[in-house]
Tab-separated table of C-alpha atoms and ligand atoms in Angstrom:
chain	number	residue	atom	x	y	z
A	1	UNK	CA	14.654	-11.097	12.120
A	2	UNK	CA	16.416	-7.985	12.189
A	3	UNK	CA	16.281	-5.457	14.389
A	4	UNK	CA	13.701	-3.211	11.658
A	5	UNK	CA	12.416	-5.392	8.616
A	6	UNK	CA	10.124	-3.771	6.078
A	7	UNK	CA	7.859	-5.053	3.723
A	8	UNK	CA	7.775	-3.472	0.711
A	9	UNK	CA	5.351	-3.894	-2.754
A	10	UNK	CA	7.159	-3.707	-5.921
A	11	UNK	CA	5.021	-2.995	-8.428
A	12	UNK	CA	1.487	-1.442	-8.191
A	13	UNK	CA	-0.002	-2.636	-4.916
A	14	UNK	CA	-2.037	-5.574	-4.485
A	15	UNK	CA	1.327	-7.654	-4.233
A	16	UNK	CA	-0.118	-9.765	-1.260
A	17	UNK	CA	2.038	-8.157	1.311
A	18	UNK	CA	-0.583	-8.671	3.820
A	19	UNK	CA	0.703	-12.745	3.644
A	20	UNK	CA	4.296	-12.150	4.774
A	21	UNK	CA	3.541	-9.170	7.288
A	22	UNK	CA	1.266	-11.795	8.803
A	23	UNK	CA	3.956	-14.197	9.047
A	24	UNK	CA	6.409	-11.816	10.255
A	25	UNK	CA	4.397	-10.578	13.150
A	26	UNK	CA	4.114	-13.420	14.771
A	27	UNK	CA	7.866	-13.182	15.490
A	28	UNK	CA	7.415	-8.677	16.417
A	29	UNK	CA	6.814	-6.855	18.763
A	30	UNK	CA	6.058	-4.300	16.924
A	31	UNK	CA	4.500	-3.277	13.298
A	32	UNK	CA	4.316	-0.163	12.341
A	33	UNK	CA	2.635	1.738	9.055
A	34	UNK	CA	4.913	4.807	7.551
A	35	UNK	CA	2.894	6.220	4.544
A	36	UNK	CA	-0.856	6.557	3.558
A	37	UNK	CA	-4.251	6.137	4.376
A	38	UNK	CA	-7.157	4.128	3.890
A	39	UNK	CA	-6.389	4.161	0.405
A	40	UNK	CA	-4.561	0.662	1.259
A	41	UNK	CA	-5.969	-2.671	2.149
A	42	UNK	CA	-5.065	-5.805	3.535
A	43	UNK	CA	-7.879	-8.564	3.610
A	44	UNK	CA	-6.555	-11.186	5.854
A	45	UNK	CA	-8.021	-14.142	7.155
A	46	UNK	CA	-7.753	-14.895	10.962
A	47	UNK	CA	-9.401	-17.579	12.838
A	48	UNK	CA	-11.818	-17.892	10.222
A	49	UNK	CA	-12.657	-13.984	10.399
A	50	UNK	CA	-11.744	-12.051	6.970
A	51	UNK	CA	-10.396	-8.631	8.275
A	52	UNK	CA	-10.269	-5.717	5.967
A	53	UNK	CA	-7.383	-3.658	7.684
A	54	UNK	CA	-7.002	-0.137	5.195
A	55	UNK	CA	-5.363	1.918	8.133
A	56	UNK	CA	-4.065	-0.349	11.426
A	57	UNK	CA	-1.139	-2.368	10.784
A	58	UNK	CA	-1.970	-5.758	10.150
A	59	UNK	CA	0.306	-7.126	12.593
A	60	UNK	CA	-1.733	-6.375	15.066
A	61	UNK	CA	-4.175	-9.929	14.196
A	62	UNK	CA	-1.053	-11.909	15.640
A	63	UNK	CA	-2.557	-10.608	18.863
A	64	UNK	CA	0.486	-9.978	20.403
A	65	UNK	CA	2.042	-7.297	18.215
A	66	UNK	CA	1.795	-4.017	19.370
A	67	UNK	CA	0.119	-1.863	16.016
A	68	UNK	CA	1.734	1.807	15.414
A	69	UNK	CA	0.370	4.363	13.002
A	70	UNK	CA	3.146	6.393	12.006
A	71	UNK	CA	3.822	10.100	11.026
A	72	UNK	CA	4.303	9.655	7.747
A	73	UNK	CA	0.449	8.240	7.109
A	74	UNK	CA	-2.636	10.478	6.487
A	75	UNK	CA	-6.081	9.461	8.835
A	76	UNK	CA	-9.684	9.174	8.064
A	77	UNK	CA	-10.405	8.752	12.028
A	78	UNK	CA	-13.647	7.543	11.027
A	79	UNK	CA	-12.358	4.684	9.600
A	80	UNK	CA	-9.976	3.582	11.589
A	81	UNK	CA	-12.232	3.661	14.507
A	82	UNK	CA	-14.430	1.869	12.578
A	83	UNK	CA	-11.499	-0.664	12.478
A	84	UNK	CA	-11.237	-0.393	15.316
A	85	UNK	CA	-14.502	-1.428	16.822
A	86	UNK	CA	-14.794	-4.115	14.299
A	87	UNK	CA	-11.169	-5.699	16.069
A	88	UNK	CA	-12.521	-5.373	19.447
A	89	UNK	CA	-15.863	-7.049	18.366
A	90	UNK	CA	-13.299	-10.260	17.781
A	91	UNK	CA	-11.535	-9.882	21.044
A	92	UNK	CA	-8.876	-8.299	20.384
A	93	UNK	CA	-7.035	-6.073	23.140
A	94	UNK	CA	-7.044	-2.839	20.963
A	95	UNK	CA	-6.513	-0.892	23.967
A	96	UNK	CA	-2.960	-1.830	24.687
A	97	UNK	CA	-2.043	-2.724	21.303
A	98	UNK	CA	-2.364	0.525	19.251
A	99	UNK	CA	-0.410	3.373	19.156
A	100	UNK	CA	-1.482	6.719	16.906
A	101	UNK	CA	1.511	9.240	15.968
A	102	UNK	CA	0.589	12.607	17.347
A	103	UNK	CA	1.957	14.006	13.820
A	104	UNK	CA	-0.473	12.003	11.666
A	105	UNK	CA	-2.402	14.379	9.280
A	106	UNK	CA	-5.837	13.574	9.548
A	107	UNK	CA	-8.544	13.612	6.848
A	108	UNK	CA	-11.475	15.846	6.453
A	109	UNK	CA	-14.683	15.438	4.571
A	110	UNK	CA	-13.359	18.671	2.769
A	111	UNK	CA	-10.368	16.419	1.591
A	112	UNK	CA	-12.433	13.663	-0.074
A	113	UNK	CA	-14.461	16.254	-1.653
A	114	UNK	CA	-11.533	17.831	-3.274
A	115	UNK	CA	-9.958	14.523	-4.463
A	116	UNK	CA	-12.933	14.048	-6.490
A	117	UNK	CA	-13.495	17.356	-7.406
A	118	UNK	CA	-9.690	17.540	-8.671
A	119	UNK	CA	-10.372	14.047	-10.362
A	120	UNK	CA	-13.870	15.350	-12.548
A	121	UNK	CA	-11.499	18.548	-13.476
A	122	UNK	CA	-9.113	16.596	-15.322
A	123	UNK	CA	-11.167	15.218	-17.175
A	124	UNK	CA	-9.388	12.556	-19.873
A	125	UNK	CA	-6.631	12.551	-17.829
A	126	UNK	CA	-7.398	11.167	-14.505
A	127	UNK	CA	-5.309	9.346	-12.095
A	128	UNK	CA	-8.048	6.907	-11.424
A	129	UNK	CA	-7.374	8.003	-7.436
A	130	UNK	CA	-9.376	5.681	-4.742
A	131	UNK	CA	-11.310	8.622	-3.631
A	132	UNK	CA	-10.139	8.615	-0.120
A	133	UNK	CA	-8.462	12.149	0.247
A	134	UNK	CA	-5.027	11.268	0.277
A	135	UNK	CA	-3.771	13.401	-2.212
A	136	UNK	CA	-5.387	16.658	-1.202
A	137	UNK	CA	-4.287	15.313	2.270
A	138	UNK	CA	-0.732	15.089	1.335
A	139	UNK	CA	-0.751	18.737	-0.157
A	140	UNK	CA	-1.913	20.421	3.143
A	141	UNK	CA	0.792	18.757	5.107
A	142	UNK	CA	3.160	20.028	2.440
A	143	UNK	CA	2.029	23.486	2.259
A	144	UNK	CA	1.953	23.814	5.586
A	145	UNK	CA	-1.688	24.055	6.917
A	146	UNK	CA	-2.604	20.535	7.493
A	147	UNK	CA	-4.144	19.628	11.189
A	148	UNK	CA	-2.363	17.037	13.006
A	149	UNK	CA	-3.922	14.606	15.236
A	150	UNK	CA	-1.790	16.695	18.130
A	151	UNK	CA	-3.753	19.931	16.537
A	152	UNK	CA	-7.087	18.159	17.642
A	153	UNK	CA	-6.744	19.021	21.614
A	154	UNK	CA	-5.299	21.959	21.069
A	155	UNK	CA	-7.839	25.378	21.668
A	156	UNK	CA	-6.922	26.748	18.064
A	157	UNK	CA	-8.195	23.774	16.733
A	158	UNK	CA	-11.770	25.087	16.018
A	159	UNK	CA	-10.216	28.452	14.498
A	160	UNK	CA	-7.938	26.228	12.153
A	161	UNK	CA	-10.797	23.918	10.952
A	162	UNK	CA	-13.054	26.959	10.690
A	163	UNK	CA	-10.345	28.329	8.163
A	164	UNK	CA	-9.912	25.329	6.293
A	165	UNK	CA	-13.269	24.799	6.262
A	166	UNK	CA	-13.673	28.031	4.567
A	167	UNK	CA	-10.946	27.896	2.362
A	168	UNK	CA	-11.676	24.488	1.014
A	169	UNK	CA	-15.599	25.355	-0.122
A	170	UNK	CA	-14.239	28.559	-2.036
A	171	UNK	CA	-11.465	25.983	-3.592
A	172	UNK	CA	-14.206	23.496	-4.513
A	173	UNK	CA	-16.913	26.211	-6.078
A	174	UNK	CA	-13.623	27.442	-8.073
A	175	UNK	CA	-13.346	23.746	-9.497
A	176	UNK	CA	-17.150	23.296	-9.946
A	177	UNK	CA	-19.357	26.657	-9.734
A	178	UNK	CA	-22.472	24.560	-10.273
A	179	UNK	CA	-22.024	21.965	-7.160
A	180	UNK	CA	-24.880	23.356	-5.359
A	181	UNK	CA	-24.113	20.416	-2.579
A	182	UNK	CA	-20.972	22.246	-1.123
A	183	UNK	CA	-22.271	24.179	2.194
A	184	UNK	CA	-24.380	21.674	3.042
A	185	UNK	CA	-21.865	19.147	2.853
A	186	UNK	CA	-19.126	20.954	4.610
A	187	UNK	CA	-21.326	22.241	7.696
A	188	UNK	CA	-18.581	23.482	9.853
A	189	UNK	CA	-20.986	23.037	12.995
A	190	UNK	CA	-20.919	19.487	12.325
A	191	UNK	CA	-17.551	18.764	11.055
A	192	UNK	CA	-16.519	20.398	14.379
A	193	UNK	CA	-18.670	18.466	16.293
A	194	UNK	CA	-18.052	14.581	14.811
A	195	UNK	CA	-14.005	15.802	14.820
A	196	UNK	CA	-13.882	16.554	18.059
A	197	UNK	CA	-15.694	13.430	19.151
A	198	UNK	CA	-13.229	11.413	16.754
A	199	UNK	CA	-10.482	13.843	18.967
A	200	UNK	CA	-12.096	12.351	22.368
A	201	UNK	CA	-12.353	8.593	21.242
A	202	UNK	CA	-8.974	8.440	19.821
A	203	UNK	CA	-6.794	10.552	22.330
A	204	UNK	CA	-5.979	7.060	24.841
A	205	UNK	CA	-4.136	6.055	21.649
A	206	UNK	CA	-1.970	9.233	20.859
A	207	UNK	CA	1.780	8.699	21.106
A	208	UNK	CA	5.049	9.938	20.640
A	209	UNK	CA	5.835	7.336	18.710
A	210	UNK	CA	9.274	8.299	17.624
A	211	UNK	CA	10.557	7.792	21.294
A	212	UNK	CA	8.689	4.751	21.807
A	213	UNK	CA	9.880	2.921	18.744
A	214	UNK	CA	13.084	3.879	19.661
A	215	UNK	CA	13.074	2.597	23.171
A	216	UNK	CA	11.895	-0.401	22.019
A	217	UNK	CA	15.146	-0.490	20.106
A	218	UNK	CA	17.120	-0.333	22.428
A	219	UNK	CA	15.057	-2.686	24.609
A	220	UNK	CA	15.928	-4.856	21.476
A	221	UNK	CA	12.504	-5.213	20.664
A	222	UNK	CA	11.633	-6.633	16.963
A	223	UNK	CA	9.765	-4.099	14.722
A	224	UNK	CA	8.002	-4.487	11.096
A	225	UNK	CA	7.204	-1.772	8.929
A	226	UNK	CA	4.525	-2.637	6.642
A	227	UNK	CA	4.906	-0.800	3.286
A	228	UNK	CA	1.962	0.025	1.594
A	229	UNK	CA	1.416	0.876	-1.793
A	230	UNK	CA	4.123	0.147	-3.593
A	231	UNK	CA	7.239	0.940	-5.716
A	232	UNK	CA	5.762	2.266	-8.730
A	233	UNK	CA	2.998	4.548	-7.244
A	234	UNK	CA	5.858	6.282	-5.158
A	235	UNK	CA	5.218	10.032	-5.527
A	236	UNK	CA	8.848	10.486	-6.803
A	237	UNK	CA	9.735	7.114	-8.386
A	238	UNK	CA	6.729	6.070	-9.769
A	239	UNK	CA	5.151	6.947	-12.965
A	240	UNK	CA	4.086	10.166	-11.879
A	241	UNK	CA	1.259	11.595	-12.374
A	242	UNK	CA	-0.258	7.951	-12.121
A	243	UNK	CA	1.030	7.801	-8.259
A	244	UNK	CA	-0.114	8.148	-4.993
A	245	UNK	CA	1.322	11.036	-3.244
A	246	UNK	CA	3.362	9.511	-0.403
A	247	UNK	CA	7.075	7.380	-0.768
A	248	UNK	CA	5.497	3.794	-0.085
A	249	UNK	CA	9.364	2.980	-1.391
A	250	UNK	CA	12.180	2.291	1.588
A	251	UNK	CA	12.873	6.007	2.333
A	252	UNK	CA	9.585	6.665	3.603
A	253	UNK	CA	9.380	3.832	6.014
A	254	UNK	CA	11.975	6.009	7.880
A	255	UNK	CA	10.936	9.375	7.324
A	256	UNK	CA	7.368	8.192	7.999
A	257	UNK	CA	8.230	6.597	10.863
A	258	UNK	CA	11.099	8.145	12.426
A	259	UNK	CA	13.462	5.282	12.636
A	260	UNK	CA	16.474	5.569	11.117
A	261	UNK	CA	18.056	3.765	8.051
A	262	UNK	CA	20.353	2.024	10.098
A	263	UNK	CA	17.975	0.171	12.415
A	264	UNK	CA	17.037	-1.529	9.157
A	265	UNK	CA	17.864	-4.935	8.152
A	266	UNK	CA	15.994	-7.410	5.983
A	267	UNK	CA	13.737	-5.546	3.506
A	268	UNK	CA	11.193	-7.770	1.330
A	269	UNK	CA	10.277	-7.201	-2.151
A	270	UNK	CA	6.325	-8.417	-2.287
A	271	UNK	CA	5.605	-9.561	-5.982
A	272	UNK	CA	2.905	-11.611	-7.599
A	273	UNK	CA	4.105	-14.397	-9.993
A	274	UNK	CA	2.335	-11.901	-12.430
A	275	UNK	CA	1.390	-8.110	-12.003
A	276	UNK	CA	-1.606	-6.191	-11.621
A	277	UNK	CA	-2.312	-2.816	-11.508
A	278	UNK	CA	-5.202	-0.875	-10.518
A	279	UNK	CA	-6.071	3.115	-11.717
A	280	UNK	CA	-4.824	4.939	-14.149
A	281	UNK	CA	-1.423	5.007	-16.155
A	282	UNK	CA	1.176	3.371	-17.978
A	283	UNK	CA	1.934	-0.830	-17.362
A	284	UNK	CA	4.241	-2.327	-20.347
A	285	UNK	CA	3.528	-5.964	-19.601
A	286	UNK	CA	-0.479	-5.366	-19.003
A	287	UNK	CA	-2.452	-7.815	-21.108
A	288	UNK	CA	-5.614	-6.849	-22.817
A	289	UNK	CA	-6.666	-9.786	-24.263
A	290	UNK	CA	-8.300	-13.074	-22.678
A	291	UNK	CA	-5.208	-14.152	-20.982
A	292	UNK	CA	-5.335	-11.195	-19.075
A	293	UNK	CA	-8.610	-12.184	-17.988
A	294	UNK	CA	-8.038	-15.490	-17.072
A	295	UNK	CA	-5.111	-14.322	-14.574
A	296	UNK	CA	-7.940	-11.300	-12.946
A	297	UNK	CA	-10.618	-14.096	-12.928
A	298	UNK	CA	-7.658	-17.362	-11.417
A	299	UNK	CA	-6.031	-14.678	-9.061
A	300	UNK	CA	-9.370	-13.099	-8.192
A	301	UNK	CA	-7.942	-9.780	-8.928
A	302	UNK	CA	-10.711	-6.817	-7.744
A	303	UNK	CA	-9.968	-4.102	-5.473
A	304	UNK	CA	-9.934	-4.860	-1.582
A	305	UNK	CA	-11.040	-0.912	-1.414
A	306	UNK	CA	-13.176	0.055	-4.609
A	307	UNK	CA	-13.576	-3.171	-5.768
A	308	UNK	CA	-12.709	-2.266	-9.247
A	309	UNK	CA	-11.196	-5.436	-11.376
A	310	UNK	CA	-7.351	-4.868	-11.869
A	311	UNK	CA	-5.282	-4.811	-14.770
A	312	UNK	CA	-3.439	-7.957	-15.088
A	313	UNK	CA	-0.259	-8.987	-17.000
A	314	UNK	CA	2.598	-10.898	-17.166
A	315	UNK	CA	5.400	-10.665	-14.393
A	316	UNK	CA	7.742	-7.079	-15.534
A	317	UNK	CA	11.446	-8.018	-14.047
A	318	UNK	CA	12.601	-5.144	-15.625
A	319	UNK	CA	10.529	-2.944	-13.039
A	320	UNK	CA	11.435	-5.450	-10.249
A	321	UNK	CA	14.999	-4.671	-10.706
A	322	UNK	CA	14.394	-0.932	-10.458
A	323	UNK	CA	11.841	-2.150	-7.250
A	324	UNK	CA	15.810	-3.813	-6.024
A	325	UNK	CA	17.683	-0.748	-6.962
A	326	UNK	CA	15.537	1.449	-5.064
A	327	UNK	CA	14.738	-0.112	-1.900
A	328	UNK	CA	17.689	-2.250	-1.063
A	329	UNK	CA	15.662	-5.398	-1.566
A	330	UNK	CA	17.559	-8.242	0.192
A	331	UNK	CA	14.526	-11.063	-0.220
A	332	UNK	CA	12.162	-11.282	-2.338
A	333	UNK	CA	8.324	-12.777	-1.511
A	334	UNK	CA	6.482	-14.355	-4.732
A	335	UNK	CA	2.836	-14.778	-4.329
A	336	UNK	CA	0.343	-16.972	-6.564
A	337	UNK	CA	2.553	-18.977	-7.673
A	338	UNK	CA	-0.450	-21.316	-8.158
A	339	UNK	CA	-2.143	-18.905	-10.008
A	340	UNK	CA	0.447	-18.608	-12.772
A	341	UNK	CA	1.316	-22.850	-12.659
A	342	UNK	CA	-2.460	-22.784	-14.105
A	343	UNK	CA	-1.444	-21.612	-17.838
A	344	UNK	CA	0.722	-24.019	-19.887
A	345	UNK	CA	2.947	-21.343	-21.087
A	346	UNK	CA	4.074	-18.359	-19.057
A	347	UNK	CA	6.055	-15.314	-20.119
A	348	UNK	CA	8.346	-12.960	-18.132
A	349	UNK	CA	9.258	-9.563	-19.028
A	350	UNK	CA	13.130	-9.649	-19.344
A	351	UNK	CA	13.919	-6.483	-21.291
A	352	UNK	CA	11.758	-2.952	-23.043
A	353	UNK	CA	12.100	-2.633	-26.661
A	354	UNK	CA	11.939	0.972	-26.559
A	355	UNK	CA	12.000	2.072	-30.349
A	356	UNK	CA	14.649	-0.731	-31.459
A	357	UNK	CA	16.810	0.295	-27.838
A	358	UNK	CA	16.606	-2.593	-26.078
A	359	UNK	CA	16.936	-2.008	-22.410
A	360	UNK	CA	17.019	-3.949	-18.921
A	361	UNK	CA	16.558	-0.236	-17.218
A	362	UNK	CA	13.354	1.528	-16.177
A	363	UNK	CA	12.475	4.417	-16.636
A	364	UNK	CA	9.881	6.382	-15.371
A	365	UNK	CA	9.413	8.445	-18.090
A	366	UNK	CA	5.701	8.385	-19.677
A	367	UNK	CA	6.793	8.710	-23.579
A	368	UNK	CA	9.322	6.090	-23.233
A	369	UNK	CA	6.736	3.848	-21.167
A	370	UNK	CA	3.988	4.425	-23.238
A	371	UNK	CA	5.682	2.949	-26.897
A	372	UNK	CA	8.097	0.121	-24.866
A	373	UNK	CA	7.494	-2.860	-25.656
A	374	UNK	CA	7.739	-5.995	-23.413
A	375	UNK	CA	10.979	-8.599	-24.476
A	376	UNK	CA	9.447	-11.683	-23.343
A	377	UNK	CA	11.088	-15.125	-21.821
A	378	UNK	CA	8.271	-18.021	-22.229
A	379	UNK	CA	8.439	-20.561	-19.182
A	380	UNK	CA	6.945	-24.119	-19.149
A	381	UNK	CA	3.607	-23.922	-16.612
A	382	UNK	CA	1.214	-26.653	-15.814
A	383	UNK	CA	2.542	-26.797	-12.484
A	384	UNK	CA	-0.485	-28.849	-10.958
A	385	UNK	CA	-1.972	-28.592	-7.548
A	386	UNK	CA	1.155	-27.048	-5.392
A	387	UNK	CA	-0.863	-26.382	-2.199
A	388	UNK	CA	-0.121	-28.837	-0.535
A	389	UNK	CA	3.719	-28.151	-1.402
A	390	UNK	CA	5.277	-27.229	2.336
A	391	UNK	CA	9.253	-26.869	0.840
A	392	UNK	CA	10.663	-25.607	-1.987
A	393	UNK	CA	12.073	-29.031	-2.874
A	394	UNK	CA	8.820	-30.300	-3.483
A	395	UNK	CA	7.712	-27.697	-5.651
A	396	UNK	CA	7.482	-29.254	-9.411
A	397	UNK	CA	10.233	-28.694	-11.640
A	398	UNK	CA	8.706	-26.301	-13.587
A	399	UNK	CA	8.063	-24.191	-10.691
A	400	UNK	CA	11.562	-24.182	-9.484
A	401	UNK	CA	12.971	-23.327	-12.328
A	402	UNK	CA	10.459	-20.079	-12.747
A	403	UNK	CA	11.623	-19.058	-8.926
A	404	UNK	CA	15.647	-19.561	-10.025
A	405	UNK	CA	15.048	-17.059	-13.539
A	406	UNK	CA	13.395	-14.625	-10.858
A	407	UNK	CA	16.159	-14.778	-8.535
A	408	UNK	CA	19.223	-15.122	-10.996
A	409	UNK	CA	18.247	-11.905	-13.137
A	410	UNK	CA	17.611	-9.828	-9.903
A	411	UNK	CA	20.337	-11.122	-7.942
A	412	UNK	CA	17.939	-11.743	-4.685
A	413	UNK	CA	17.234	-15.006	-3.286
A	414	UNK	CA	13.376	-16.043	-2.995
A	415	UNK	CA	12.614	-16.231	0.258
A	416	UNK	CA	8.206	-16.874	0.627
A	417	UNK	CA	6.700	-18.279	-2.042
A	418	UNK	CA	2.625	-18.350	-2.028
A	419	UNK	CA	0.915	-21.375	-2.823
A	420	UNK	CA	-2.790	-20.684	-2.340
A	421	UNK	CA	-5.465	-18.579	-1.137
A	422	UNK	CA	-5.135	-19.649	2.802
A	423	UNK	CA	-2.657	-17.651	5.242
A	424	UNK	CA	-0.699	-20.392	5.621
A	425	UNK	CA	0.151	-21.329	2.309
A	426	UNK	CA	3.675	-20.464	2.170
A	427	UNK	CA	6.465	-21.777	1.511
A	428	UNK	CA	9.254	-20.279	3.989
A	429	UNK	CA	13.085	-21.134	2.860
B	1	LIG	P1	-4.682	7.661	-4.312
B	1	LIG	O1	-3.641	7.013	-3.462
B	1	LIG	O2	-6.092	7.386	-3.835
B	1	LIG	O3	-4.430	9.116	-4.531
B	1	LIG	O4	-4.624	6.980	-5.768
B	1	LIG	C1	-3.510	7.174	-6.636
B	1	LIG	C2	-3.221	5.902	-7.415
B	1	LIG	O5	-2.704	4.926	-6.543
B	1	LIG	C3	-4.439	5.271	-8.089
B	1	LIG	O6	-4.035	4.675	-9.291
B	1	LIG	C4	-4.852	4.194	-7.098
B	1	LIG	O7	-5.576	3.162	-7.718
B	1	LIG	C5	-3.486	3.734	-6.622
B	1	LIG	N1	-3.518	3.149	-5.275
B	1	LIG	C6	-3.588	3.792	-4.106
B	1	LIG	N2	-3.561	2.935	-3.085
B	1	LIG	C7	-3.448	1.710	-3.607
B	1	LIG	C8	-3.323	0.393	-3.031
B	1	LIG	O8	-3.299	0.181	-1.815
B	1	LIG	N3	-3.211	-0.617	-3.929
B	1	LIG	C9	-3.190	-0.418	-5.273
B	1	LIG	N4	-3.285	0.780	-5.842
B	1	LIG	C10	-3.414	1.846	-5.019
């Protein structure tokens, strides 16, 4: 390990990244979240136990990783104390293994309420959002009047939520003047009350957790930042609008942290052997036909968080070598490879036919994404049962040689490669 190493998705979330944070952890002291909410979710299995982990890092099922929720992410305290009962009720010592950023933005009912409301007003043109807040969230930290989790034990905290109480139910009658739910649903009595309990049960958590991750630098402690997201719903370098509205790409994992760019060493690319994509918006390799099926129904591809099946198509390397370009990628992770060995044939997105230009670069604008088309390579599957595969070298031929195209067109080596369902099946080179 490096001092920092991040884990980062690379296409649209869902990449498995849960799999190599879990390995990784075992060997930090640390793992830290950067960017979003509960909009993310791990499921991992531990000791039998599936956990469901949307907001604490995952690292902290290792049991000896210390879990830290940095600036850069946005709350729902509900939630995570929800999470965190649920970790507790498996014996786990939450109490001296979490750490909350006092600069967190938190969510508020009024949030949620405006996500959807913003989502209905678009009508044909939604994002397909998760629902959770984030990007109405994001857009009071940015203008200014978000609340902190600091701003919760402060005595203007009742004035500010009393404001943006206020403010919020004349912004949600503006987007739907016949919601006659809104005042009851955003009592500010109440909101008050359940925040400022949230306030009480969370404050033994609160931390300056720029300082301490930095002392644990230089107490050369180990430290993962698990990305979440991933590359192409980056608010800037994804295909925006169809993004979520935080950097899950390498340059928020410092700015939502508060490390810097040169603690980092080792960041991983997380990919499936195939891609998937959930919500709205553009995805050149997606496959509406039954093949696409049969990779949602092998790779049991539903949300972890609304449960909604995914998109599914064929592996994009053009996208992974913008995913490379971006965020430094100096391994790569490959998950279900078992998955894809199941179809006789499998293609691989080497190039975009975009109107007769044929190009290896993405792009992230919509017109040009919309009409590319996907420049396939076609693979030999049938790659048999490869759980029980422990090395690379005894990985069937035809599997190899699907890993070597990956790595020789991005120019990264492979470094996990998933062979089943199970936590442990890995292969680590
Ligand atoms: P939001 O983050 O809820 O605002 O949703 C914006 C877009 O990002 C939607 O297309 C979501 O489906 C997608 N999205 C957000 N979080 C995740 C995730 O953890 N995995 C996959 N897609 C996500």
């Amino acid at each position: 390990m490096s001092k920092v190493d991040v884990v980062i998705g690379c296409f649209y979330g869902d990449e498995g990244k849960g799999k190599v944070i879990d390995y990784l952890a075992e060997h930090a002291d640390i793992a830290v979240r950067a960017t979003g909410g509960d909009n993310a979710g791990h499921t991992i299995e531990a000791g039998g136990v599936k956990y469901a982990m949307r907001l604490t890092p995952s690292g902290i099922l290792s049991g000896h990783t210390i879990a830290v929720l940095g600036n850069g992410m946005v709350l729902n305290p509900q939630v995570l104390l929800e999470e965190i009962a649920n970790l507790k009720a498996h014996g786990f010592d939450v109490d001296h293994h979490l750490k909350i950023s006092e600069k967190v933005q938190i969510i508020f009912p009024y949030h949620r309420m405006l996500d959807r409301a913003l989502e209905k007003a678009r009508g044909g043109s939604k994002i397909g959002t998760t629902g959770k807040g984030i990007g109405p969230a994001y857009c009071d930290k940015y203008e200014r009047s978000g609340i902190r989790m600091e701003d919760l034990y402060e005595a203007n905290f009742k004035e500010k939520l009393q404001h943006a109480v206020e403010s919020k139910k004349a912004l949600l009658k503006f987007y739907d003047p016949e919601d006659t739910t809104i005042d009851e649903a955003l009592d500010f009595e109440k909101i008050y009350a359940e925040y400022s309990s949230y306030a009480e049960q969370l404050k033994p958590y609160m931390c300056d957790t720029v300082t301490y991750l930095h002392k644990a630098l230089e107490e050369d402690k180990n430290v993962i930042v698990e990305g979440a997201q991933a590359t192409l719903l980056d608010i800037d370098f994804g295909s925006y609008p169809y993004v979520t509205s935080s950097n899950p790409t390498v340059g928020g994992m410092v700015t939502g942290s508060g490390l810097s760019a040169g603690d980092i060493g080792n960041v991983y690319g997380v990919i499936k052997a195939y891609s998937s994509r959930v919500g709205e918006g553009p995805y050149v390799t997606e496959l509406l036909d039954e093949t696409g099926d049969k990779i949602r129904e092998l790779g049991h591809e539903y949300g972890t968080v609304t449960h909604r099946p995914r998109r599914c198509g064929w592996l994009d390397l053009v996208t992974l070598k913008y995913a490379k370009r971006l965020n430094g990628l100096t391994a790569l992770c490959v998950n279900h490879l078992d998955t894809i060995g199941k179809f006789d044939k499998i293609k691989v997105c080497v190039a975009y036919d975009c109107n007769g230009t044929v190009t290896e670069d993405f792009t992230t604008n919509l017109t040009v994404l919309n009409s590319a088309k996907p420049v396939y390579k076609e693979f030999d599957g049938n790659f048999g049962d490869i759980s029980g595969c422990t090395t690379y070298e005894e990985l069937p031929e035809n599997a190899k040689a699907y890993i070597r195209f990956i790595e020789e067109y991005i120019g990264v080596p492979v470094k996990f490669i998933g062979t089943g369902a199970g936590r442990d099946a890995m292969i680590v080179r």
